[in-house]
């Protein structure tokens, strides 16, 4: 057996089945059915207790109520009713954006609820079983599940091995193996056992299972405002207060200038709503919900919005080599004999020692000997009287004793020690071949033989772990984003260095222990960097808890999943790169729309202020650069544009601004150029077009 059998996630790279329809809603942003379904929720969100959570939109709601009262006191004032109608539509559009974002999550939650069934559990009480409702299970209970049973709760397999159908959770139709004593012991309540018998230790309380948390997440029930979102809300509230004070002071100035008729309470309310950052205030919540939704669409469960934001600010990525950077299943590439031994002799011994090795590496050695050296594929049963020597962590070797010969295959040091114990000699070039293969990024396995001529080393098997296609390009992109990549591996430094150079990572940590991982994370964090990493074993739990973004594999242990702040349902370690991109896209989208919203206010200022005071101060008419037809038309056009721009930006808020790997400086310049300049120009065009249409209405223009 090889010296290092990789743990490979069942869904990591090689397709094992096909994705079922899990009911996930794609990016169909203006699906009429979804809009109609979300409309009642949008109306319900008009309640003041809900609206007060968004200070900007709460001010718009208060303004809508005020203008409604004023319009009711003067029923014949068409201008008052028009302003009132569009202010209510502004509030409704903001709520509709959030409701649509939440509605997409609820569609996913409905599918998850189908997987949540009331089951009867077979709880172990000493040597006996008792049938109890799944809701009666408590942490620490042991339950038995056999083929056809629904697993009643989240837990770890403590006895046995079984094939489990997790399609209700992951959408993957191919079953996965769950077994005790390893990093694939965790099982999820609601999944189905397809074969064999397992004993599960319950690790969660009823109502706190994995599916329960997923449902709460996608419905938004568990979503809390993130630190950046709270900070932006404070900024928007501050701007709102500043503009409120500015608008209030306009009334005394208007009275003094004799322009009181142009500054009615309805006009001042319209001015306030147009000047405060209503666009980002309306879309802020939808942006956050959509960011979480994009993660769920990729089968990632984030325990908090803080983790998603942290992913966007990550400076260092820690990535396991096996199964992440490389394919994981090392394959025999070459038999390299020592001087005095033929390649055919080495191939024969290597194949013989691998007949009982069922690992991918062992199978590849048998196949290479057959295909390259013409040796027929033998089987264990053909060797009468053979005594097989299994691989153990202590000996780090495996092999067979048959027909007076002893063949061993394994780690270099172990095989050399075995030869010397038997008084044999080690060829001078054995270590040289070993080092050469290690430096090339391969894994060397020495093969030795003891027969009538004594014990001796025959040569080296070269195992190669192939770097995944496209990984170097991905790391180049990450480097352009300013993210440092560190490969973590248990390999020796020579092998680690070769793989790191081939893959293009910035640094590597060889022969890594859990303590080494923790020390590296703390060292990076001490330098002010945010760190992300993946893991699946109990020994990864401390590092996952320490990392700012800890992504646990769904195949991993419960300890790993509890320690991390994200869980990848597909157990694909490379998804960490996608998670970082989604986090950055969330932050970029929020920043871009904030820039657009604030830039909008400048144009609306040029539309309304000249219209309000041009009569009292004719010189202000020079600021009427859009040449709007009348004061009322100018104010109404600005209010209409203010409402419609929210609807126009909903798709962008839900889909996200397209992410491109680039430095922070370039990204800032791009956002200012596209969304800052766009936010300045768009209102001038939009308000002018609306003004032209309004002026065509008889009795208004």
CSV table of C-alpha atoms in Angstrom, one decimal, residues 171-512:
chain,number,residue,atom,x,y,z
A,171,UNK,CA,-28.7,17.6,-5.4
A,172,UNK,CA,-26.2,14.9,-6.4
A,173,UNK,CA,-27.9,11.6,-7.4
A,174,UNK,CA,-24.9,9.4,-6.8
A,175,UNK,CA,-24.8,7.8,-3.3
A,176,UNK,CA,-21.9,8.5,-1.0
A,177,UNK,CA,-20.1,6.3,1.5
A,178,UNK,CA,-20.3,7.1,5.2
A,179,UNK,CA,-18.2,5.2,7.7
A,180,UNK,CA,-16.9,5.3,11.3
A,181,UNK,CA,-13.5,6.2,12.4
A,182,UNK,CA,-12.6,8.7,9.6
A,183,UNK,CA,-13.2,12.1,8.1
A,184,UNK,CA,-16.4,10.8,6.3
A,185,UNK,CA,-18.4,10.0,9.4
A,186,UNK,CA,-20.9,12.8,9.4
A,187,UNK,CA,-24.5,12.1,8.3
A,188,UNK,CA,-27.4,14.5,7.9
A,189,UNK,CA,-31.0,14.0,9.1
A,190,UNK,CA,-33.4,13.4,6.2
A,191,UNK,CA,-31.0,11.5,4.1
A,192,UNK,CA,-31.5,7.8,3.2
A,193,UNK,CA,-29.4,4.8,3.9
A,194,UNK,CA,-29.2,2.6,0.8
A,195,UNK,CA,-27.1,-0.3,2.0
A,196,UNK,CA,-25.7,-2.1,5.1
A,197,UNK,CA,-26.1,-1.1,8.8
A,198,UNK,CA,-24.7,1.8,10.7
A,199,UNK,CA,-24.9,3.1,14.2
A,200,UNK,CA,-25.1,6.9,14.5
A,201,UNK,CA,-24.4,9.1,17.5
A,202,UNK,CA,-26.8,12.1,17.5
A,203,UNK,CA,-25.0,15.4,17.6
A,204,UNK,CA,-27.8,18.0,17.4
A,205,UNK,CA,-31.0,18.9,19.1
A,206,UNK,CA,-34.4,18.6,17.3
A,207,UNK,CA,-35.1,21.8,15.4
A,208,UNK,CA,-31.4,22.6,15.2
A,209,UNK,CA,-30.5,20.1,12.5
A,210,UNK,CA,-28.5,20.9,9.3
A,211,UNK,CA,-31.7,21.1,7.3
A,212,UNK,CA,-33.4,23.4,9.8
A,213,UNK,CA,-30.4,25.8,9.6
A,214,UNK,CA,-30.5,25.7,5.8
A,215,UNK,CA,-34.2,26.5,5.8
A,216,UNK,CA,-33.7,29.5,8.2
A,217,UNK,CA,-30.8,30.7,6.1
A,218,UNK,CA,-32.4,30.6,2.7
A,219,UNK,CA,-35.6,32.1,4.0
A,220,UNK,CA,-33.6,35.0,5.6
A,221,UNK,CA,-34.9,34.2,9.1
A,222,UNK,CA,-31.4,33.7,10.3
A,223,UNK,CA,-29.8,36.5,8.3
A,224,UNK,CA,-28.4,39.3,10.5
A,225,UNK,CA,-26.9,42.5,9.2
A,226,UNK,CA,-23.2,42.3,8.7
A,227,UNK,CA,-20.6,44.8,10.1
A,228,UNK,CA,-20.1,46.4,6.7
A,229,UNK,CA,-23.9,46.6,6.2
A,230,UNK,CA,-24.4,48.1,9.6
A,231,UNK,CA,-21.6,50.7,8.9
A,232,UNK,CA,-23.2,51.6,5.6
A,233,UNK,CA,-26.6,51.9,7.2
A,234,UNK,CA,-25.1,54.4,9.7
A,235,UNK,CA,-23.6,56.4,6.9
A,236,UNK,CA,-26.9,56.5,5.0
A,237,UNK,CA,-28.7,57.5,8.2
A,238,UNK,CA,-26.2,60.3,8.7
A,239,UNK,CA,-26.6,61.6,5.2
A,240,UNK,CA,-30.4,61.4,5.6
A,241,UNK,CA,-30.2,63.6,8.8
A,242,UNK,CA,-27.9,66.1,7.0
A,243,UNK,CA,-30.3,66.4,4.1
A,244,UNK,CA,-33.3,66.6,6.4
A,245,UNK,CA,-31.7,69.5,8.2
A,246,UNK,CA,-30.8,71.2,4.9
A,247,UNK,CA,-34.3,70.8,3.5
A,248,UNK,CA,-35.9,72.1,6.8
A,249,UNK,CA,-33.8,75.3,6.5
A,250,UNK,CA,-35.0,75.9,3.0
A,251,UNK,CA,-38.5,77.0,4.2
A,252,UNK,CA,-37.3,80.1,6.1
A,253,UNK,CA,-35.0,81.1,3.2
A,254,UNK,CA,-38.0,80.7,0.8
A,255,UNK,CA,-40.2,82.9,3.0
A,256,UNK,CA,-37.5,85.6,3.2
A,257,UNK,CA,-37.0,85.5,-0.6
A,258,UNK,CA,-40.8,85.6,-1.3
A,259,UNK,CA,-40.8,82.1,-2.9
A,260,UNK,CA,-43.0,80.5,-0.3
A,261,UNK,CA,-45.4,79.3,-3.0
A,262,UNK,CA,-42.7,77.2,-4.5
A,263,UNK,CA,-41.7,75.5,-1.3
A,264,UNK,CA,-44.9,73.8,-0.1
A,265,UNK,CA,-44.5,70.9,2.3
A,266,UNK,CA,-45.2,68.5,-0.6
A,267,UNK,CA,-42.3,70.0,-2.7
A,268,UNK,CA,-40.0,69.9,0.3
A,269,UNK,CA,-40.9,66.3,0.9
A,270,UNK,CA,-40.2,65.5,-2.7
A,271,UNK,CA,-36.9,67.3,-2.5
A,272,UNK,CA,-35.9,65.4,0.6
A,273,UNK,CA,-36.7,62.0,-0.9
A,274,UNK,CA,-34.8,62.8,-4.0
A,275,UNK,CA,-31.7,64.0,-2.2
A,276,UNK,CA,-31.3,61.2,0.4
A,277,UNK,CA,-29.6,58.0,-1.0
A,278,UNK,CA,-32.9,56.2,-1.6
A,279,UNK,CA,-31.5,53.9,-4.4
A,280,UNK,CA,-28.9,52.2,-2.2
A,281,UNK,CA,-31.2,52.4,0.8
A,282,UNK,CA,-33.9,50.5,-1.2
A,283,UNK,CA,-31.5,47.8,-2.5
A,284,UNK,CA,-29.1,47.3,0.4
A,285,UNK,CA,-31.0,44.4,2.0
A,286,UNK,CA,-31.7,42.8,-1.4
A,287,UNK,CA,-27.9,42.8,-2.2
A,288,UNK,CA,-27.1,41.0,1.1
A,289,UNK,CA,-29.8,38.4,0.6
A,290,UNK,CA,-28.8,37.8,-3.0
A,291,UNK,CA,-25.2,37.3,-2.0
A,292,UNK,CA,-26.2,34.6,0.5
A,293,UNK,CA,-28.5,33.1,-2.2
A,294,UNK,CA,-25.6,32.9,-4.7
A,295,UNK,CA,-23.7,30.8,-2.1
A,296,UNK,CA,-26.7,28.5,-1.5
A,297,UNK,CA,-27.0,28.0,-5.3
A,298,UNK,CA,-23.5,26.7,-5.2
A,299,UNK,CA,-24.4,24.3,-2.3
A,300,UNK,CA,-22.6,26.3,0.3
A,301,UNK,CA,-24.2,27.0,3.7
A,302,UNK,CA,-22.9,30.1,5.4
A,303,UNK,CA,-23.5,30.2,9.1
A,304,UNK,CA,-23.4,34.0,9.1
A,305,UNK,CA,-23.3,37.0,6.7
A,306,UNK,CA,-20.1,38.1,8.5
A,307,UNK,CA,-18.4,35.0,6.9
A,308,UNK,CA,-19.5,36.0,3.4
A,309,UNK,CA,-18.2,39.6,3.9
A,310,UNK,CA,-14.9,38.2,5.3
A,311,UNK,CA,-14.6,36.0,2.2
A,312,UNK,CA,-14.6,39.2,0.1
A,313,UNK,CA,-11.8,40.7,2.1
A,314,UNK,CA,-9.6,37.6,2.4
A,315,UNK,CA,-5.9,38.2,2.0
A,316,UNK,CA,-4.5,34.6,2.4
A,317,UNK,CA,-5.9,31.3,1.2
A,318,UNK,CA,-4.8,28.0,2.8
A,319,UNK,CA,-5.4,25.1,0.4
A,320,UNK,CA,-4.8,21.4,0.9
A,321,UNK,CA,-2.7,19.9,-1.9
A,322,UNK,CA,-4.5,16.6,-2.2
A,323,UNK,CA,-7.8,16.8,-3.9
A,324,UNK,CA,-7.7,20.6,-4.1
A,325,UNK,CA,-4.6,21.6,-6.1
A,326,UNK,CA,-4.0,18.1,-7.3
A,327,UNK,CA,-6.3,15.3,-8.5
A,328,UNK,CA,-5.6,13.4,-5.4
A,329,UNK,CA,-5.4,9.9,-6.8
A,330,UNK,CA,-1.7,9.4,-7.4
A,331,UNK,CA,-0.9,7.1,-10.3
A,332,UNK,CA,2.2,4.9,-11.0
A,333,UNK,CA,4.1,6.7,-13.9
A,334,UNK,CA,7.4,4.8,-14.1
A,335,UNK,CA,9.4,1.9,-12.7
A,336,UNK,CA,13.0,3.1,-12.1
A,337,UNK,CA,15.4,0.2,-11.3
A,338,UNK,CA,18.7,0.6,-9.5
A,339,UNK,CA,21.9,-0.4,-11.2
A,340,UNK,CA,22.2,-4.1,-11.7
A,341,UNK,CA,18.4,-4.7,-11.8
A,342,UNK,CA,16.3,-4.7,-14.9
A,343,UNK,CA,13.0,-2.8,-15.3
A,344,UNK,CA,11.2,-6.0,-16.0
A,345,UNK,CA,12.4,-7.5,-12.7
A,346,UNK,CA,11.3,-4.4,-10.8
A,347,UNK,CA,7.9,-4.4,-12.6
A,348,UNK,CA,7.3,-8.0,-11.7
A,349,UNK,CA,8.1,-7.5,-8.0
A,350,UNK,CA,6.1,-4.2,-7.9
A,351,UNK,CA,3.0,-5.9,-9.4
A,352,UNK,CA,3.3,-8.9,-7.0
A,353,UNK,CA,3.5,-6.6,-4.0
A,354,UNK,CA,0.5,-4.6,-5.1
A,355,UNK,CA,-2.0,-7.5,-5.8
A,356,UNK,CA,-3.6,-7.0,-2.3
A,357,UNK,CA,-3.4,-3.2,-2.5
A,358,UNK,CA,-6.9,-2.0,-3.3
A,359,UNK,CA,-6.0,1.7,-3.2
A,360,UNK,CA,-6.0,3.7,-6.5
A,361,UNK,CA,-2.2,3.8,-6.3
A,362,UNK,CA,-1.9,0.0,-5.9
A,363,UNK,CA,-4.3,-0.6,-8.8
A,364,UNK,CA,-2.3,1.8,-11.0
A,365,UNK,CA,1.0,-0.2,-10.3
A,366,UNK,CA,-0.7,-3.4,-11.4
A,367,UNK,CA,-2.0,-1.8,-14.5
A,368,UNK,CA,1.3,-0.1,-15.4
A,369,UNK,CA,3.2,-3.4,-15.1
A,370,UNK,CA,0.7,-5.0,-17.4
A,371,UNK,CA,0.5,-2.3,-20.0
A,372,UNK,CA,4.1,-1.2,-20.2
A,373,UNK,CA,6.0,-4.5,-19.5
A,374,UNK,CA,3.5,-7.0,-20.8
A,375,UNK,CA,3.0,-8.7,-17.5
A,376,UNK,CA,-0.5,-10.3,-17.3
A,377,UNK,CA,-2.7,-9.1,-14.5
A,378,UNK,CA,-2.5,-11.6,-11.7
A,379,UNK,CA,-4.9,-12.0,-8.8
A,380,UNK,CA,-4.5,-12.9,-5.1
A,381,UNK,CA,-6.3,-16.2,-5.6
A,382,UNK,CA,-3.7,-17.5,-8.1
A,383,UNK,CA,-0.9,-17.4,-5.5
A,384,UNK,CA,-1.2,-20.6,-3.5
A,385,UNK,CA,0.2,-20.4,0.0
A,386,UNK,CA,0.9,-16.6,-0.3
A,387,UNK,CA,1.1,-14.7,2.9
A,388,UNK,CA,0.0,-11.1,2.4
A,389,UNK,CA,1.6,-8.3,4.5
A,390,UNK,CA,-0.9,-5.4,5.0
A,391,UNK,CA,0.2,-1.8,5.2
A,392,UNK,CA,0.3,-0.3,8.7
A,393,UNK,CA,1.2,3.1,9.9
A,394,UNK,CA,4.0,1.6,12.0
A,395,UNK,CA,5.7,-0.4,9.3
A,396,UNK,CA,4.7,1.9,6.4
A,397,UNK,CA,5.2,-1.1,4.1
A,398,UNK,CA,3.1,-3.8,2.4
A,399,UNK,CA,4.0,-6.9,0.4
A,400,UNK,CA,3.8,-10.6,0.1
A,401,UNK,CA,5.7,-13.8,1.0
A,402,UNK,CA,5.4,-16.5,-1.6
A,403,UNK,CA,7.5,-19.2,-3.2
A,404,UNK,CA,10.4,-18.6,-1.0
A,405,UNK,CA,10.5,-14.9,-1.9
A,406,UNK,CA,9.7,-11.8,0.2
A,407,UNK,CA,8.6,-8.7,-1.6
A,408,UNK,CA,8.2,-5.4,0.1
A,409,UNK,CA,7.0,-2.0,-1.2
A,410,UNK,CA,6.7,1.2,0.8
A,411,UNK,CA,8.3,4.4,2.3
A,412,UNK,CA,12.0,4.8,1.5
A,413,UNK,CA,13.2,4.7,5.1
A,414,UNK,CA,11.1,1.7,6.1
A,415,UNK,CA,12.2,-0.4,3.1
A,416,UNK,CA,15.9,0.4,3.6
A,417,UNK,CA,15.6,-0.5,7.3
A,418,UNK,CA,13.9,-3.8,6.3
A,419,UNK,CA,16.7,-4.6,3.9
A,420,UNK,CA,19.5,-3.8,6.4
A,421,UNK,CA,17.8,-5.9,9.2
A,422,UNK,CA,18.2,-8.9,6.9
A,423,UNK,CA,21.8,-8.2,6.2
A,424,UNK,CA,21.2,-7.0,2.7
A,425,UNK,CA,22.9,-4.1,0.9
A,426,UNK,CA,21.2,-1.0,-0.4
A,427,UNK,CA,22.3,0.1,-3.8
A,428,UNK,CA,24.2,3.4,-3.9
A,429,UNK,CA,21.8,5.0,-6.3
A,430,UNK,CA,18.6,4.1,-4.4
A,431,UNK,CA,18.6,7.3,-2.3
A,432,UNK,CA,19.6,9.3,-5.4
A,433,UNK,CA,16.6,8.0,-7.4
A,434,UNK,CA,14.4,8.6,-4.4
A,435,UNK,CA,15.5,12.3,-4.1
A,436,UNK,CA,15.3,12.9,-7.8
A,437,UNK,CA,11.6,11.7,-7.9
A,438,UNK,CA,10.8,13.8,-4.8
A,439,UNK,CA,12.4,16.9,-6.3
A,440,UNK,CA,10.3,16.4,-9.5
A,441,UNK,CA,7.1,16.5,-7.4
A,442,UNK,CA,6.5,12.7,-7.3
A,443,UNK,CA,6.1,10.2,-4.5
A,444,UNK,CA,8.8,7.5,-4.4
A,445,UNK,CA,8.0,4.0,-3.2
A,446,UNK,CA,10.9,1.7,-2.8
A,447,UNK,CA,10.6,-2.0,-3.8
A,448,UNK,CA,12.8,-4.6,-2.1
A,449,UNK,CA,13.2,-8.4,-2.6
A,450,UNK,CA,14.6,-11.1,-0.3
A,451,UNK,CA,15.3,-14.5,-1.9
A,452,UNK,CA,18.1,-17.1,-2.0
A,453,UNK,CA,20.6,-14.3,-3.1
A,454,UNK,CA,19.8,-12.2,0.0
A,455,UNK,CA,17.9,-9.0,0.5
A,456,UNK,CA,18.3,-6.0,-1.8
A,457,UNK,CA,16.5,-2.9,-3.2
A,458,UNK,CA,15.3,-3.4,-6.7
A,459,UNK,CA,14.3,0.1,-7.5
A,460,UNK,CA,11.7,2.9,-7.1
A,461,UNK,CA,8.1,3.3,-8.2
A,462,UNK,CA,7.4,6.8,-9.3
A,463,UNK,CA,3.9,7.9,-8.2
A,464,UNK,CA,2.7,11.2,-9.6
A,465,UNK,CA,-0.1,13.4,-8.2
A,466,UNK,CA,-1.3,15.5,-11.2
A,467,UNK,CA,-2.0,19.2,-10.7
A,468,UNK,CA,-5.6,20.0,-11.8
A,469,UNK,CA,-6.0,21.6,-15.2
A,470,UNK,CA,-6.5,25.4,-14.9
A,471,UNK,CA,-5.2,25.7,-11.3
A,472,UNK,CA,-2.2,27.8,-12.3
A,473,UNK,CA,-4.5,30.3,-14.1
A,474,UNK,CA,-6.8,30.5,-11.1
A,475,UNK,CA,-3.8,31.3,-8.8
A,476,UNK,CA,-2.6,34.0,-11.2
A,477,UNK,CA,-6.1,35.5,-10.9
A,478,UNK,CA,-5.9,35.3,-7.1
A,479,UNK,CA,-2.5,37.0,-7.2
A,480,UNK,CA,-4.0,39.8,-9.3
A,481,UNK,CA,-6.6,40.2,-6.6
A,482,UNK,CA,-3.9,40.6,-4.0
A,483,UNK,CA,-4.6,37.2,-2.4
A,484,UNK,CA,-1.7,35.1,-1.2
A,485,UNK,CA,-2.1,31.3,-1.8
A,486,UNK,CA,-0.5,28.8,0.6
A,487,UNK,CA,-0.5,25.1,-0.2
A,488,UNK,CA,-0.7,22.8,2.9
A,489,UNK,CA,0.5,19.2,2.6
A,490,UNK,CA,1.8,16.3,4.6
A,491,UNK,CA,4.4,15.6,1.9
A,492,UNK,CA,8.1,16.1,2.5
A,493,UNK,CA,9.5,19.6,1.6
A,494,UNK,CA,11.1,18.4,-1.7
A,495,UNK,CA,7.8,17.0,-3.0
A,496,UNK,CA,5.9,20.0,-1.7
A,497,UNK,CA,8.3,22.5,-3.4
A,498,UNK,CA,8.0,20.8,-6.8
A,499,UNK,CA,4.2,20.7,-6.7
A,500,UNK,CA,4.0,24.3,-5.4
A,501,UNK,CA,6.1,25.5,-8.3
A,502,UNK,CA,4.1,23.5,-10.9
A,503,UNK,CA,0.8,24.8,-9.5
A,504,UNK,CA,2.0,28.3,-9.2
A,505,UNK,CA,1.1,28.9,-5.5
A,506,UNK,CA,2.9,31.7,-3.6
A,507,UNK,CA,4.0,29.6,-0.6
A,508,UNK,CA,3.7,26.1,0.9
A,509,UNK,CA,3.7,24.4,4.3
A,510,UNK,CA,5.2,20.9,4.1
A,511,UNK,CA,4.8,18.1,6.7
A,512,UNK,CA,2.0,20.2,8.2
